[in-house]
Amino acid sequence: MMPGEPRFRRLPKTLAMKPVTTHALAAFFLLIASAPQSVLARQGLRPHVSYLIRVGPADQSGFTVEMRVRGAGDTVRLAMASHPEYDDRYWRYVENLSAEARGVALSVTREEDALWSVRAPGGDLYVKYRIRLLPQTAPTRAAWQPFISPTGGLVGDLHSLMYVVGATRAPARVTLDIPAGWAIASGLDTTNDPKTFSARSVELLLDSPIVVGQFRRWDFAVNGVPHTVVYLPQPNSAPFDADAFIAGVRRLAGEAINIFGKTPYRRYTFIYMDGADGALEHLNSVTIGAQSRNLARGLGDVFQVTSHEYFHTWNLMRVRPVERVGVRYRHAEPTAVLWWSEGVTIYFSDLLLRRAKLPVAEPTRAAHLESKIATYLLTPGYSRISPERVSLASDDPLALGDDFASVYLQGELLGSMLDLLIREATRGRRSLDDAMRTLSERFTPERGINGRDIERAVHDVCGCDAHSFFEAHVRGARPIDFDRYLRAVGLRAQVSWSPALGGDGGPAPDLRIYAINSPGDSAPRLRLTNPDSAWGRAGLHTGDRLISLDGRAVASASDFRPWLGQLRVGQTARLEVMRDGVVSTATVLITGYDRPTVRLREIEDATAEQLRLRARWAEGGP
Ligand SMILES: [Zn+2]
């Protein structure tokens, strides 16, 4: 959540004021309702929930959900879960929430934005509500958000399903009532009823999007484990090479499973959707926006996204930050290990693509690393702010001040260096693959990791001094000495600085700044990425509220980019900003800037051992 974001208007506390019936066992239920979940589980009394999702044939504005809660206590707390990454707050779209038991309507009280409570007389509790879907205004949808179109849609997971607080480890079922001729796919287990699916826990159900409609479907097995690929097209979908697409997805799955030796799931479903972009990982599935016209042009992009999101099945979903264990209805606490969960996932997704012989941006691992090191050196924030701090600040674009760093690049480079460290210490017998596999064997979704756990796994795999590395480069912000680690494979980084060039071959203007909209704040704010840029030298700071650009008032951050894009070296830009309530004008002389070029060179007198390790490393081998 952004600082200064307004709390959303709360609905009236009581949605329905109807008499609450009492029950002879009320005292007993009162007793067990306050017992910890484990006690209820031992007594076999924890609530079991089954869901029914009804999608009408002609209604694209929403769908209804019915819940049957068996074994409920006398007070049932219902909540909409908050996603730790994309908290879309679908509690805002819950309508017509009602509850009844024994044929009597019950009062539902709103306790918090995403939390309701019902006083129930015991026995089965029936809950019903509608999820309102917003009309699509942008050209594409976000791949993880529910929608319904005339030919299919996406429902289920935490965007649709409420849960009973304290009962998320109990098994659950969901049944779909959908238009005739539509099919269903998800990562959930099938049952005897083709429209009913089961999950070993409510938590897993809340993590399982369900695609419905007229989609294409392919099935294959890897090591005997079933995998399904689904593509939900739009009308007028462009044709693409489905055979090459499925073959590539299958190879990626095979390469990832090779690292771990087994899957953390019983079945897995890749859900691709036309007309959508973005992607979101889950334990048993993934939703990926894949516009057919892009697939028709080439499959490189979709493989890249798939490799990343699919690797998250292990690194982020199975091996997850301790702050992301369990289900919650309030926003998750930030975590210090995103550099590992996201950045090291980038490291592995590049490796999977190379091992699967699928397209990659740079032809060799050396060229890939050269480009990453150059990006690291260009922006001083990467070596000024520790990856743990960058991880903790990832929700707040203003938190790092005038410096910028992303966990993606920091983590990918740290992963690359840790890999070299392990190879050197074990004479090539082990690599970062082994550290990742060790974590996946030690941890489960119920037992999350912290930075010390990652350090321990690296240490146990390499038998080397992982502690100094983590002190210097993970918890601390010491610049990475690339040559120290590249030495393992007989390489060093040669860095040269030269003026950055634009498309016309002349010096590129220093445009290292952007603007962001803060919800609840009418004025967009500036975000510097380098305090030594032309913008920092002119006295501007991250967080400055933008009033006008060259005398023209600014309404939104989207006004900033076209204005920035027309600036040329030698021009003068005038920005009126407000800081601490004081308005001032900054005059910025647009200059060029230098950028580094990195080439990995062979060290003098590289040993046979270093050359042997390099050959293995360069081919992407473990
Ligand atoms: Zn990711």
XYZ file of C-alpha atoms and ligand atoms in Angstrom:
623
model
C 0.000 0.000 0.000
C 1.257 3.463 -0.889
C 1.820 6.039 1.842
C -1.050 8.467 2.074
C -3.456 6.107 0.366
C -6.961 6.739 1.674
C -8.799 4.045 3.500
C -11.748 3.013 1.445
C -15.175 4.011 2.583
C -16.600 1.378 4.806
C -20.035 0.021 4.209
C -22.621 0.251 6.974
C -21.666 -2.060 9.798
C -24.721 -4.238 9.669
C -25.906 -5.417 6.297
C -28.918 -7.266 7.574
C -30.681 -6.845 10.889
C -32.602 -10.003 11.429
C -33.280 -11.942 14.579
C -30.532 -14.289 15.644
C -31.888 -17.643 16.618
C -30.471 -19.340 19.666
C -29.653 -22.966 20.049
C -29.525 -25.377 22.941
C -25.864 -26.083 22.262
C -24.941 -22.421 22.145
C -22.857 -22.666 25.284
C -20.972 -25.655 23.897
C -20.288 -23.909 20.590
C -19.189 -20.804 22.452
C -16.656 -23.023 24.183
C -15.238 -24.554 21.017
C -15.404 -21.361 18.980
C -12.723 -19.892 21.199
C -10.552 -23.023 21.044
C -7.468 -22.965 18.815
C -7.868 -24.532 15.395
C -5.701 -27.506 16.337
C -8.074 -28.384 19.159
C -11.039 -28.218 16.783
C -9.137 -30.379 14.307
C -8.409 -33.017 16.950
C -12.057 -33.083 17.865
C -12.990 -33.311 14.180
C -15.096 -30.200 14.603
C -13.337 -27.705 12.391
C -15.715 -26.318 9.798
C -15.721 -27.892 6.365
C -16.675 -25.595 3.536
C -17.995 -26.374 0.098
C -18.518 -23.720 -2.534
C -20.789 -23.295 -5.532
C -19.893 -20.712 -8.182
C -22.726 -19.816 -10.544
C -21.811 -18.166 -13.835
C -24.863 -17.033 -15.806
C -24.842 -17.445 -19.596
C -25.572 -13.818 -20.327
C -24.252 -11.928 -17.300
C -20.753 -10.497 -17.634
C -21.207 -8.078 -14.721
C -20.652 -10.631 -11.982
C -21.332 -14.092 -10.614
C -22.708 -15.573 -7.429
C -20.978 -17.712 -4.836
C -22.706 -19.969 -2.326
C -20.933 -21.478 0.664
C -22.058 -24.299 2.871
C -20.182 -24.324 6.180
C -20.538 -27.544 8.135
C -19.502 -27.806 11.769
C -19.520 -24.051 12.288
C -19.264 -22.608 15.770
C -21.737 -20.061 17.053
C -19.753 -17.181 15.608
C -18.391 -17.632 12.098
C -15.934 -15.052 10.822
C -15.859 -14.790 7.033
C -13.070 -13.008 5.201
C -11.767 -12.175 1.746
C -8.059 -13.030 1.601
C -5.421 -10.439 0.758
C -2.831 -11.444 -1.852
C 0.690 -10.583 -0.630
C 1.766 -9.410 -4.079
C -1.302 -8.066 -5.849
C -3.789 -7.100 -3.192
C -6.701 -6.264 -5.477
C -9.082 -5.879 -2.504
C -11.980 -7.708 -4.052
C -13.856 -7.258 -0.761
C -14.879 -4.001 -2.415
C -16.931 -5.952 -4.963
C -18.832 -8.260 -2.589
C -22.560 -7.614 -2.961
C -25.773 -8.973 -1.442
C -23.987 -10.900 1.303
C -26.487 -12.989 3.233
C -26.406 -15.951 5.597
C -28.935 -18.419 6.893
C -29.097 -21.544 9.007
C -32.044 -23.838 9.697
C -34.059 -21.762 7.263
C -33.595 -18.579 9.301
C -31.864 -15.515 7.881
C -28.987 -14.380 10.081
C -27.452 -10.985 10.621
C -24.070 -10.386 9.026
C -21.855 -7.803 10.691
C -18.954 -6.164 8.977
C -15.988 -6.135 11.340
C -13.344 -4.759 8.964
C -13.015 -4.043 5.256
C -12.451 -7.693 4.420
C -13.965 -9.336 7.496
C -17.563 -10.178 8.386
C -19.053 -12.148 11.245
C -22.221 -14.179 11.515
C -23.796 -15.451 14.721
C -25.002 -18.893 13.759
C -27.188 -21.327 15.669
C -24.866 -24.260 14.888
C -25.337 -26.900 12.218
C -24.941 -25.999 8.580
C -24.501 -22.353 7.704
C -25.342 -21.167 4.186
C -23.692 -17.995 2.894
C -24.453 -16.358 -0.415
C -23.004 -13.314 -2.136
C -22.246 -11.866 -5.517
C -18.914 -10.694 -6.896
C -19.369 -7.656 -9.072
C -16.998 -7.476 -12.039
C -15.862 -4.093 -13.275
C -16.365 -3.400 -16.979
C -13.094 -3.611 -18.863
C -11.818 -0.153 -19.804
C -8.186 -0.880 -20.804
C -7.352 -2.745 -24.046
C -6.128 -5.758 -22.025
C -7.037 -7.323 -18.690
C -4.692 -8.304 -15.863
C -4.205 -12.059 -16.201
C -4.973 -12.798 -12.539
C -8.263 -10.926 -12.206
C -11.653 -12.609 -12.636
C -13.776 -11.837 -15.671
C -16.596 -13.332 -17.688
C -16.979 -12.968 -21.440
C -19.496 -14.579 -23.830
C -16.991 -17.393 -24.549
C -15.314 -17.944 -21.183
C -13.829 -16.426 -18.086
C -11.728 -16.765 -14.971
C -13.300 -17.350 -11.537
C -12.355 -18.937 -8.228
C -9.350 -18.261 -5.947
C -9.197 -15.437 -3.421
C -10.824 -12.980 -5.810
C -14.088 -14.938 -5.586
C -14.080 -17.123 -2.504
C -14.510 -16.045 1.096
C -13.020 -18.248 3.780
C -13.874 -19.101 7.362
C -11.189 -17.559 9.548
C -9.304 -20.266 11.439
C -10.384 -23.063 9.089
C -8.059 -22.675 6.109
C -6.268 -26.020 6.572
C -9.447 -28.069 6.225
C -10.181 -29.758 2.862
C -12.654 -27.998 0.579
C -14.689 -28.539 -2.565
C -15.941 -26.256 -5.275
C -18.682 -26.922 -7.817
C -19.227 -24.831 -10.921
C -22.562 -24.064 -12.495
C -21.604 -22.782 -15.951
C -23.234 -22.253 -19.334
C -23.766 -25.326 -21.526
C -20.823 -26.139 -23.788
C -18.219 -24.624 -21.464
C -15.310 -26.636 -20.053
C -13.432 -26.187 -16.754
C -9.704 -26.304 -15.977
C -7.644 -25.545 -12.876
C -4.853 -27.027 -10.771
C -7.431 -28.585 -8.435
C -8.075 -32.313 -8.048
C -10.954 -33.772 -10.045
C -13.803 -35.752 -8.454
C -16.450 -38.153 -9.759
C -18.569 -35.139 -10.663
C -16.939 -33.401 -13.679
C -18.073 -30.006 -12.326
C -16.810 -30.522 -8.763
C -13.166 -30.176 -7.716
C -11.424 -30.760 -4.428
C -8.463 -29.218 -2.648
C -6.660 -30.662 0.330
C -7.051 -27.276 2.029
C -9.054 -24.097 1.729
C -5.701 -22.338 1.411
C -4.964 -24.291 -1.762
C -8.458 -23.559 -3.083
C -7.908 -19.829 -2.511
C -4.691 -20.179 -4.527
C -6.393 -21.923 -7.475
C -7.893 -19.834 -10.267
C -10.436 -21.688 -12.411
C -10.757 -21.055 -16.129
C -14.151 -21.757 -17.704
C -15.296 -21.512 -21.296
C -14.495 -22.652 -24.793
C -10.749 -23.111 -24.542
C -8.122 -25.259 -26.217
C -6.480 -27.883 -24.043
C -3.361 -30.058 -24.227
C -2.185 -32.682 -21.701
C 1.215 -34.204 -21.126
C 3.048 -35.990 -18.314
C 6.507 -35.274 -16.922
C 7.910 -38.098 -14.751
C 4.360 -39.433 -14.628
C 2.908 -36.190 -13.205
C 0.020 -34.791 -15.294
C 0.379 -31.292 -16.738
C -2.309 -29.423 -18.633
C -2.007 -26.388 -20.891
C -5.122 -24.341 -21.567
C -5.505 -21.459 -24.003
C -8.637 -19.326 -23.749
C -8.904 -17.423 -27.047
C -10.913 -14.337 -27.828
C -13.154 -14.103 -30.875
C -10.950 -13.334 -33.925
C -7.958 -14.883 -32.195
C -4.849 -14.942 -34.415
C -3.487 -18.410 -35.350
C -0.107 -19.380 -33.833
C 2.168 -22.421 -33.827
C 0.499 -24.446 -31.058
C 2.813 -27.460 -31.500
C 5.949 -25.374 -30.913
C 4.221 -23.589 -28.037
C 3.276 -26.799 -26.197
C 6.664 -28.424 -26.922
C 8.440 -25.414 -25.372
C 6.257 -25.376 -22.249
C 6.833 -29.092 -21.854
C 10.620 -28.691 -22.134
C 10.594 -25.900 -19.514
C 8.641 -28.119 -17.123
C 11.097 -30.954 -17.710
C 14.134 -28.739 -17.009
C 12.690 -27.335 -13.774
C 11.720 -30.778 -12.525
C 15.275 -31.948 -13.360
C 16.636 -29.490 -10.795
C 14.397 -30.680 -7.980
C 13.915 -34.321 -8.927
C 10.210 -34.081 -8.158
C 7.224 -31.754 -8.279
C 5.638 -30.054 -5.275
C 2.205 -30.686 -6.848
C 0.121 -33.676 -7.930
C -1.040 -32.016 -11.130
C -0.292 -28.667 -12.727
C -2.218 -26.427 -15.120
C -0.787 -23.628 -17.260
C -3.651 -21.186 -17.961
C -2.960 -18.844 -20.887
C -5.485 -16.203 -21.875
C -5.857 -14.059 -24.944
C -6.634 -10.368 -24.365
C -4.719 -10.314 -21.079
C -1.252 -9.398 -19.908
C 0.809 -9.993 -16.786
C 0.956 -13.307 -14.972
C 0.592 -14.752 -11.494
C 2.150 -17.868 -9.990
C 0.322 -20.412 -7.833
C 1.140 -23.750 -6.180
C -0.682 -25.896 -8.767
C -1.154 -23.555 -11.695
C -0.273 -20.268 -13.302
C -2.325 -17.643 -15.138
C -0.493 -15.917 -17.984
C -1.715 -13.215 -20.340
C -0.740 -14.304 -23.864
C -2.293 -12.288 -26.655
C -2.689 -14.433 -29.735
C -1.357 -11.719 -32.051
C 1.877 -11.683 -29.988
C 2.084 -15.491 -30.060
C 1.653 -15.352 -33.835
C 4.717 -13.062 -34.063
C 6.928 -15.306 -31.924
C 7.012 -17.441 -28.804
C 10.123 -15.997 -27.114
C 8.198 -13.688 -24.785
C 5.668 -16.259 -23.627
C 8.423 -18.768 -22.878
C 10.277 -16.162 -20.857
C 7.214 -15.353 -18.731
C 6.354 -19.030 -18.375
C 9.869 -19.917 -17.246
C 9.778 -17.223 -14.552
C 6.273 -17.885 -13.244
C 6.638 -21.646 -13.357
C 9.893 -21.544 -11.404
C 7.978 -19.602 -8.734
C 6.091 -22.862 -8.086
C 9.203 -23.842 -6.125
C 10.797 -20.500 -5.300
C 8.066 -18.269 -3.815
C 5.168 -20.706 -3.559
C 6.732 -23.818 -1.977
C 9.813 -22.072 -0.595
C 8.175 -18.836 0.516
C 9.092 -15.891 2.717
C 7.994 -16.516 6.290
C 5.792 -13.404 6.031
C 3.749 -15.139 3.310
C 2.843 -18.288 5.188
C -0.884 -18.847 5.649
C -3.974 -16.923 4.635
C -4.650 -13.391 5.817
C -7.297 -10.775 5.238
C -5.051 -7.845 6.082
C -2.170 -6.806 3.880
C 0.934 -9.009 4.282
C 3.987 -7.646 6.060
C 6.900 -6.802 3.737
C 9.676 -9.368 3.468
C 13.464 -9.002 3.310
C 13.986 -12.008 1.023
C 12.333 -10.834 -2.211
C 15.822 -10.544 -3.734
C 15.886 -14.359 -3.458
C 12.224 -15.091 -4.242
C 12.141 -12.809 -7.298
C 15.747 -12.102 -8.311
C 17.062 -15.647 -7.990
C 13.938 -16.799 -9.827
C 15.088 -14.581 -12.724
C 18.495 -16.261 -12.546
C 16.896 -19.705 -12.826
C 14.348 -18.736 -15.469
C 17.208 -17.651 -17.785
C 18.951 -20.928 -17.054
C 15.819 -23.008 -17.768
C 15.377 -21.299 -21.146
C 19.006 -22.052 -22.069
C 18.786 -25.661 -20.892
C 15.518 -26.120 -22.804
C 17.159 -24.561 -25.903
C 14.452 -21.888 -26.146
C 15.038 -18.293 -27.323
C 16.956 -15.933 -25.000
C 17.862 -12.255 -25.415
C 21.641 -12.761 -25.176
C 23.244 -15.668 -27.045
C 25.617 -16.704 -24.234
C 25.605 -16.698 -20.427
C 28.662 -14.445 -20.550
C 26.852 -11.861 -22.705
C 23.848 -12.051 -20.394
C 26.005 -11.422 -17.330
C 27.849 -8.573 -19.065
C 24.577 -6.757 -19.665
C 23.381 -7.313 -16.062
C 26.644 -6.089 -14.545
C 26.495 -2.976 -16.755
C 22.978 -2.186 -15.490
C 24.192 -2.651 -11.912
C 27.115 -0.292 -12.413
C 25.057 2.382 -14.193
C 22.797 3.017 -11.197
C 24.647 3.588 -7.913
C 21.641 2.516 -5.778
C 22.464 -1.109 -6.561
C 25.676 -0.903 -4.578
C 24.439 1.599 -1.989
C 21.342 -0.137 -0.632
C 21.324 -3.667 0.726
C 19.136 -6.213 -1.073
C 17.276 -6.833 2.185
C 16.367 -3.153 2.404
C 15.394 -3.027 -1.269
C 13.208 -6.105 -0.689
C 11.467 -4.517 2.285
C 10.837 -1.333 0.283
C 9.429 -3.040 -2.799
C 5.844 -1.933 -2.076
C 6.766 1.714 -1.720
C 8.287 3.471 -4.749
C 9.315 6.446 -2.598
C 11.075 4.508 0.168
C 14.569 4.478 -1.358
C 14.713 8.244 -1.866
C 16.740 9.520 -4.805
C 18.431 6.150 -5.268
C 16.926 3.277 -7.192
C 17.482 -0.466 -7.067
C 15.306 -3.429 -7.966
C 15.319 -6.822 -6.270
C 15.160 -8.450 -9.695
C 18.601 -7.323 -10.816
C 20.186 -7.423 -7.362
C 18.904 -10.949 -6.801
C 19.868 -12.222 -10.240
C 23.439 -10.971 -9.792
C 23.680 -12.292 -6.238
C 22.415 -15.656 -7.501
C 25.027 -15.611 -10.277
C 27.837 -14.835 -7.817
C 26.641 -17.402 -5.242
C 26.580 -19.979 -8.030
C 30.219 -19.188 -8.884
C 31.148 -19.259 -5.189
C 29.632 -22.741 -4.807
C 31.270 -24.041 -8.012
C 34.679 -22.794 -6.877
C 34.364 -24.186 -3.344
C 33.152 -27.607 -4.520
C 35.452 -27.839 -7.572
C 32.391 -27.894 -9.803
C 30.581 -30.700 -8.025
C 27.772 -28.419 -6.936
C 26.056 -25.227 -8.024
C 23.203 -22.921 -7.004
C 20.855 -25.673 -8.258
C 21.804 -27.634 -5.141
C 21.114 -24.732 -2.781
C 17.688 -24.229 -4.364
C 16.894 -27.922 -4.115
C 18.082 -28.008 -0.497
C 15.659 -25.213 0.397
C 12.799 -26.994 -1.362
C 13.538 -30.134 0.675
C 13.797 -28.276 3.986
C 10.811 -25.973 3.648
C 7.126 -26.240 2.850
C 4.421 -23.620 2.280
C 3.606 -23.929 5.998
C 7.177 -23.179 7.065
C 8.630 -20.103 5.423
C 12.221 -18.952 4.985
C 14.208 -15.950 6.128
C 17.644 -14.715 5.059
C 19.462 -16.966 7.568
C 17.784 -20.044 6.078
C 19.074 -19.130 2.616
C 22.558 -18.513 4.006
C 22.481 -21.896 5.786
C 21.430 -23.725 2.608
C 24.263 -22.097 0.638
C 26.722 -22.870 3.407
C 25.632 -26.510 3.667
C 25.916 -26.965 -0.101
C 29.341 -25.338 -0.548
C 30.966 -25.943 2.851
C 32.383 -22.440 2.410
C 32.136 -19.027 4.029
C 28.636 -18.025 2.967
C 28.365 -15.837 6.074
C 30.801 -13.172 4.836
C 28.974 -13.027 1.499
C 25.593 -12.504 3.153
C 26.992 -9.964 5.626
C 28.593 -7.952 2.828
C 26.105 -8.205 -0.035
C 22.710 -9.300 1.340
C 22.349 -7.726 4.778
C 25.019 -5.148 3.968
C 25.491 -2.898 0.969
C 29.100 -3.511 0.005
C 29.504 -3.252 -3.804
C 29.900 -6.676 -5.431
C 33.514 -7.415 -6.380
C 32.609 -9.285 -9.564
C 36.197 -10.290 -10.342
C 36.431 -12.104 -7.003
C 33.670 -14.535 -8.091
C 34.296 -14.615 -11.856
C 37.766 -15.904 -11.047
C 36.169 -19.305 -10.362
C 35.653 -19.698 -14.113
C 38.823 -17.857 -15.128
C 37.101 -14.596 -16.071
C 37.188 -10.952 -15.019
C 34.973 -7.983 -15.854
C 36.520 -5.280 -18.013
C 34.534 -2.076 -17.549
C 34.754 1.002 -19.767
C 32.661 4.158 -19.563
C 31.560 6.174 -22.586
C 28.791 8.633 -23.443
C 25.390 6.954 -23.758
C 24.185 7.227 -27.353
C 20.683 7.818 -28.641
C 18.999 6.218 -31.631
C 20.440 8.902 -33.952
C 24.028 8.117 -32.899
C 24.360 11.390 -30.965
C 24.552 11.687 -27.171
C 21.409 10.409 -25.413
C 19.728 12.888 -23.046
C 19.795 12.079 -19.345
C 16.145 11.115 -18.767
C 16.782 9.086 -15.620
C 13.641 10.197 -13.804
C 9.961 9.302 -13.861
C 6.706 10.318 -12.246
C 4.195 8.253 -10.307
C 0.622 8.799 -9.214
C 0.056 8.316 -5.508
C -3.506 7.255 -4.795
C -5.238 9.911 -2.750
C -2.755 12.560 -3.812
C -3.925 14.783 -6.644
C -0.409 15.795 -7.731
C 1.911 13.191 -9.299
C 5.279 12.746 -7.609
C 8.789 12.631 -8.998
C 10.899 9.494 -8.665
C 14.613 9.983 -9.286
C 16.730 6.928 -10.008
C 20.160 8.491 -9.539
C 20.958 11.490 -7.305
C 23.910 12.330 -9.616
C 21.679 12.634 -12.698
C 20.889 15.983 -14.348
C 17.667 16.000 -12.281
C 19.376 15.359 -8.963
C 22.011 18.008 -9.707
C 19.203 20.504 -10.353
C 17.996 20.016 -6.767
C 14.990 17.774 -7.436
C 14.160 14.920 -5.083
C 12.064 11.793 -5.070
C 8.663 12.590 -3.581
C 8.495 16.159 -4.922
C 4.917 16.902 -5.994
C 4.802 17.948 -9.620
C 2.857 21.166 -10.298
C 3.856 22.183 -13.824
C 6.246 21.323 -16.667
C 7.601 24.242 -18.692
C 4.699 26.317 -17.388
C 1.970 23.800 -18.229
C -0.012 22.349 -15.334
C 0.306 18.600 -14.789
C -2.716 16.497 -13.874
C -1.296 12.994 -13.919
C 1.957 11.046 -14.131
C 0.957 9.992 -17.642
C 1.563 13.622 -18.751
C 5.178 13.291 -17.692
C 6.508 10.642 -20.052
C 5.638 12.355 -23.384
C 7.034 15.620 -22.044
C 10.240 13.857 -20.957
C 10.540 12.053 -24.279
C 10.760 15.250 -26.330
C 13.726 16.674 -24.371
C 17.093 16.889 -26.155
C 20.640 17.453 -24.932
C 21.315 21.182 -24.432
C 17.689 22.120 -23.743
C 16.556 23.572 -20.464
C 13.543 22.121 -18.668
C 11.567 23.964 -16.029
C 9.721 22.008 -13.334
C 7.524 23.585 -10.703
C 7.367 21.324 -7.662
C 6.066 21.410 -4.127
C 8.083 20.024 -1.227
C 7.017 20.304 2.412
C 4.265 22.686 1.313
C 6.700 25.085 -0.402
C 6.508 25.606 -4.165
C 9.765 26.114 -6.046
C 10.997 25.991 -9.626
C 13.919 23.841 -10.714
C 15.753 24.580 -13.935
C 17.322 21.477 -15.403
C 20.003 21.639 -18.071
C 19.556 18.459 -20.069
C 22.967 16.851 -20.474
C 24.239 13.560 -21.771
C 25.597 10.931 -19.399
C 28.129 8.138 -19.376
C 27.254 4.485 -19.281
C 29.431 1.444 -18.654
C 30.192 -1.327 -21.110
C 31.225 -4.629 -19.560
C 33.188 -7.376 -21.289
C 34.096 -10.618 -19.566
C 37.754 -11.307 -20.340
C 39.885 -14.321 -19.626
C 42.251 -13.820 -16.701
C 45.930 -14.321 -17.321
C 47.167 -17.820 -16.557
C 43.729 -19.354 -15.998
C 44.180 -22.854 -14.600
C 42.921 -26.016 -16.252
C 40.478 -26.308 -13.350
C 39.057 -22.817 -14.028
C 38.715 -23.604 -17.732
C 36.916 -26.849 -16.911
C 34.495 -25.005 -14.603
C 33.973 -22.340 -17.254
C 32.980 -24.857 -19.910
C 30.374 -26.364 -17.584
C 29.106 -22.938 -16.511
C 28.967 -21.557 -20.060
C 26.825 -24.432 -21.324
C 24.359 -23.796 -18.486
C 25.071 -27.064 -16.759
C 24.379 -27.590 -13.062
Zn 8.167 -13.069 -10.157
